[in-house]
Amino acid sequence: MFENLSDRLEGVFQKLRGKGKLTKEDVERGLREVRLALLEADVNYRVVKNFVERVRERALGAEVLESLTPAQQLIKIVHEELIRTLGETPAPLDLGGPRPVPLLLVGLQGSGKTTTAAKLALFLRKKGHRPYLVPADVYRPAAIDQLKTLAEKVGVPVYDTQPSENPVDIARKALVEAKAQGRDVVIIDTAGRLHVDEAMMAEAAAIKEAVSPREVLLVADAMTGQDAVNMARSFQEKVGLTGVILTKVEGDARGGAALSIREVTGVPIKFLGTGEKIDALEVFYPDRLASRILGMGDVLTLIEKAQETFDLKKAQEFREKLRRQEFTLEDLREQLRQVRKLGSLQEVFGMLPGIGKKIKQIPFDEKEIVRMEAIINSMTRQERLNPRIINASRKRRIARGSGTTVQDVNRLLKSYEEMRKLLKKARGARGLERLAQRLLRAI
Amino acid sequence: MLKWFRRKFKKKTEETPSAEGTSPETPVQETSSPEPPPPETPSLATPVTESVAPSAEEAAEEKKLWDRFKKGLTKTRERLREGLAELFEVDRLVDQAFLEELEELLITADIGIETVNRLLEPSRRKLLLGEPLKVSELKRSLREEILRMLDLPTPPFPPEASPAVVFFIGVNGVGKTTTLAKVAWHLKERGFSVLAVAADTFRAAAIEQLVTWGERVGFEVIRQAQGADPGAVVYQGLEAAKARGVDVVLVDTAGRLHTKYNLMEELKKMVRVAGKVVPEAPHENILVLDATTGQNAVSQAKLFGQAVRLDSLILTKMDGTAKGGIAITVAHLFRLPIRFVGLGEKMEDLAPFEPRAFVQALMP
C-alpha cells in the first residue's frame, strides 16, 4: 500500500547520482518525500510540519549536502529525529510506592483496553509480580465478563465487579481487596470514553483521584488517524497521563499516531500490543517504531522474541549457522517447530525488514507448517542434510510417507532453496540491510 | 491556522447550539430537496408485507434520524466549518498559501493524500497557468468533487431477499457488535423481524455482549460456545432464520486484522457457508470503519475486499472529533457507499448516511 520512505528517497536521489554535490533544491525534494511519507503514516499534519523543519535544519548542514550517499544520509537524520521525538530510551513501568501499586488504563472505545489489561497482568506475572485485575467498565455489555474470562486465562485474580456498582467505588474497594489478598500491582480497566464526553472524562479523573494510580496509561490504537492529537491532548488535560500503550501494531498501520501522541502529551510510550494472543505485549523501543514508521522493518524485536521463546542455546546455534551459511532442512524443521511456539508466521516475517510487506500478501496457512514438518519428517537424515540427493523416486517415497503429494514435496524444496538463498545474501548486520534494499528493488 | 487549531477545543462546547440555529442550508435541504431519497425508504425495497408502512410515520422517523445525524455531526461540522469559514471569509483570489491551508484542513480530516491531491489538482493547475480563481469558485468545485466521490448508487437496505443475510466485517474494536445491535433496532423500528448470529466466537464475552444487546433491543441471538467454529454458527444461524421465517439475519463476525491470512480465510469460509444455506447469501457485506482511523482504512478496505465482496460501509464513532474523512477516500477508491453513521453508544444512535447532507455539513 504505502511505499516506504527509503524507496521514495532512493527514487528522488537516483536521478541525482553522479551529479556530485547536491543543491538545496535537491534536499527540498527529499524533504517533500519525507513529509508525504509521514502524512501517509498518519502523523498529524502539524507534527509533521515541525518535524520536517527540524530535519531541514540538519539536512541543509554539511551532513547531507556533502555526503556521497545523500538518500541514506537523509534517512539517517529522519530516523534519528524520529527516535529523538519518540523518546530516546525505553521507559519502564513505574511500580514504586506503597503496595499494591494501582495502574489505570484509559482510552477511546475499541482501543483495546480490556485485552491490554489482561496482557499487562500476564506480563507482570511473568516478571514475578502478583497482579490483580479490576474491571471498571460497567457500561459496555459484557465488558466485565470479558476481563473475568481473560483473567482466568492468564491466571490472575480479578475483582468481582457488579455492573450496578459505581466505577469510582469499584476502584476504591478493589484496591482494599487487593491489599488484603497480598497483591502488589492493581490494573484497573476503565470504560472506553470519547475525549469530548465531559461526564465520562470527569469519571476517569474521579477514579484517578480516588486511587492515586502510579501510572495512568492511555491505550491508543495504532491505526488512529489525524485525530490522535485531539484525543491524546484531551486525555492529558482532563485526566493526566504518565504513559501510552499502542495497540494493534501487528497490522499494517504505520503507527504514525504514536509520534503525534508523544509530541502533544510528552509522555513516553511504554508498550506495544502486537497480536490477539494473550502474551502479545512488548516493551516499547523508540528506535524500532522509528524504523517501522519509515517502513524499515524490525529485526531487533524478532531476535528478542526468538530469544524469549527459543531455547537460547538452539537460537545461538542457529545464528551461528546463519553466519556460516549452513542451513539444512534439519534446521528448517527445527525452525518450523520453534516458529509454531513463537506465534503466527506472518507476525514473525512481518518483522523482517523489506520482506515484511511482501510476505503479508503471500498466503501463509498455519496448517502448512504442520504439513511442511511432516514432509521433512519423512526424509532420511541424509536427505535432510543434503537435499540435492532427493530424486524423483525419493520424492515419491517422501510424499507417501507424509501423506502429501510430490508437488507438495517439490514446493517445500523450492521454498527451502529460496530461504537458503535469502539467508546467504543476508550475512551479518550490514548484509541484512543490503539485502532489504536489494529485495525492495527487486520486488 | 494555529489559531484554528487551538480554538477547536475552546469552541466546540459553546458553539454547538448556535451552529444548529444558524445552519442555513440544512433545514432547506431537508424540506425542499427535489429528490429526497434516503436509502432506507422502503418503497420498492422492502418485502411486500412491510411496504405499506404509513408514509407520515416514515417521514417523522426520518426526521428524527436526520436530527440525530445533524447533532452527531455538529462537532465535525464545527471543526471544518470554522476552518473553512475562516478561509472562505472573503471572496478573494486563491493563492499558493491558501491552497496550502486548504490542504492542511483536508488532510487533518483524514482524507487521504491521494484524494486531497485529486481534489486540489484542478485549482493547482489553474494557479500554475496564472488563471484567476476565486475562493467561491474553488469552494463550489470542491463541494461538487467530494459529492461526486460520495454519491454512489446505494441499493436498498435491507437487501431484497428472504431472509436477507447481512455480514458485519471489520478490524478489532471498530464497533461491529454495537453497530449490529443498532442496525437491528433500526430494522425492528421499521417493522422487520431480525435474528442475529454470534459468529464472533473468539473474543472473550463477545457472545454475551451480543446477547445482552439482543435482550435490550429485542432480537434472538443464535449462538454456540466460545471457541466454536464460526462457520458452524453461521450455518446454524441461517438454518434457524429459514425455519423461523425472519426477514433479516445479521451476522456478527470477529474483529480481525486484514493482514492475517488465517482469519481472512476463516471469513471467506463463513461467507461460503452462508451461500450454501441461503442462495446468494450474504446479500450484503458491510465493512465497519472507525471514524478515528487514519490511512490504514484504505488497506482495510483493500484487503477485506480481496477476501470477500464488500458492498457498503458503516462509519462508527462519528460523535467524537474525528472527521471521518477517510470515508471519503475509501468511498472514492473502492466505490463503496456509506450506509449508516454511528453517533453514540445507545441503540438509536445510528443514522442513515446522506452524502449531500454530509458534504453540506462539511462545507458550509
mmCIF file of N, CA and C in Angstrom, chain B residues 40-42 50 53-63 189-190:
data_model
loop_
_atom_site.group_PDB
_atom_site.id
_atom_site.type_symbol
_atom_site.label_atom_id
_atom_site.label_comp_id
_atom_site.label_asym_id
_atom_site.label_seq_id
_atom_site.Cartn_x
_atom_site.Cartn_y
_atom_site.Cartn_z
ATOM 1 N N GLU B 40 -32.935 4.278 2.886
ATOM 2 C CA GLU B 40 -33.718 3.259 3.574
ATOM 3 C C GLU B 40 -35.215 3.375 3.312
ATOM 4 N N THR B 41 -35.615 4.381 2.472
ATOM 5 C CA THR B 41 -37.028 4.475 2.148
ATOM 6 C C THR B 41 -37.473 3.131 1.574
ATOM 7 N N PRO B 42 -38.399 2.505 2.214
ATOM 8 C CA PRO B 42 -38.639 1.101 1.857
ATOM 9 C C PRO B 42 -39.658 0.916 0.738
ATOM 10 N N GLU B 50 -44.169 -5.485 4.214
ATOM 11 C CA GLU B 50 -43.772 -4.332 5.011
ATOM 12 C C GLU B 50 -44.007 -3.005 4.306
ATOM 13 N N ALA B 53 -46.153 0.575 5.167
ATOM 14 C CA ALA B 53 -45.981 1.426 6.339
ATOM 15 C C ALA B 53 -46.445 2.847 6.013
ATOM 16 N N PRO B 54 -47.185 3.462 6.913
ATOM 17 C CA PRO B 54 -47.699 4.807 6.650
ATOM 18 C C PRO B 54 -46.563 5.792 6.408
ATOM 19 N N SER B 55 -46.697 6.615 5.401
ATOM 20 C CA SER B 55 -45.580 7.456 4.988
ATOM 21 C C SER B 55 -45.339 8.594 5.978
ATOM 22 N N ALA B 56 -46.384 9.025 6.661
ATOM 23 C CA ALA B 56 -46.202 10.106 7.625
ATOM 24 C C ALA B 56 -45.264 9.649 8.736
ATOM 25 N N GLU B 57 -45.508 8.444 9.145
ATOM 26 C CA GLU B 57 -44.673 7.889 10.195
ATOM 27 C C GLU B 57 -43.230 7.796 9.711
ATOM 28 N N GLU B 58 -43.119 7.345 8.479
ATOM 29 C CA GLU B 58 -41.788 7.239 7.868
ATOM 30 C C GLU B 58 -41.092 8.592 7.888
ATOM 31 N N ALA B 59 -41.849 9.574 7.503
ATOM 32 C CA ALA B 59 -41.263 10.913 7.417
ATOM 33 C C ALA B 59 -40.816 11.392 8.788
ATOM 34 N N ALA B 60 -41.672 11.148 9.773
ATOM 35 C CA ALA B 60 -41.343 11.573 11.131
ATOM 36 C C ALA B 60 -40.094 10.846 11.603
ATOM 37 N N GLU B 61 -40.067 9.573 11.273
ATOM 38 C CA GLU B 61 -38.928 8.747 11.660
ATOM 39 C C GLU B 61 -37.655 9.277 11.008
ATOM 40 N N GLU B 62 -37.808 9.586 9.733
ATOM 41 C CA GLU B 62 -36.653 10.095 9.008
ATOM 42 C C GLU B 62 -36.148 11.394 9.623
ATOM 43 N N LYS B 63 -37.124 12.208 10.003
ATOM 44 C CA LYS B 63 -36.744 13.497 10.562
ATOM 45 C C LYS B 63 -35.970 13.282 11.859
ATOM 46 N N GLU B 189 -37.589 -1.133 14.187
ATOM 47 C CA GLU B 189 -38.427 0.065 14.156
ATOM 48 C C GLU B 189 -39.211 0.145 12.853
ATOM 49 N N ARG B 190 -38.576 -0.360 11.808
ATOM 50 C CA ARG B 190 -39.234 -0.317 10.506
ATOM 51 C C ARG B 190 -40.094 -1.556 10.260
#
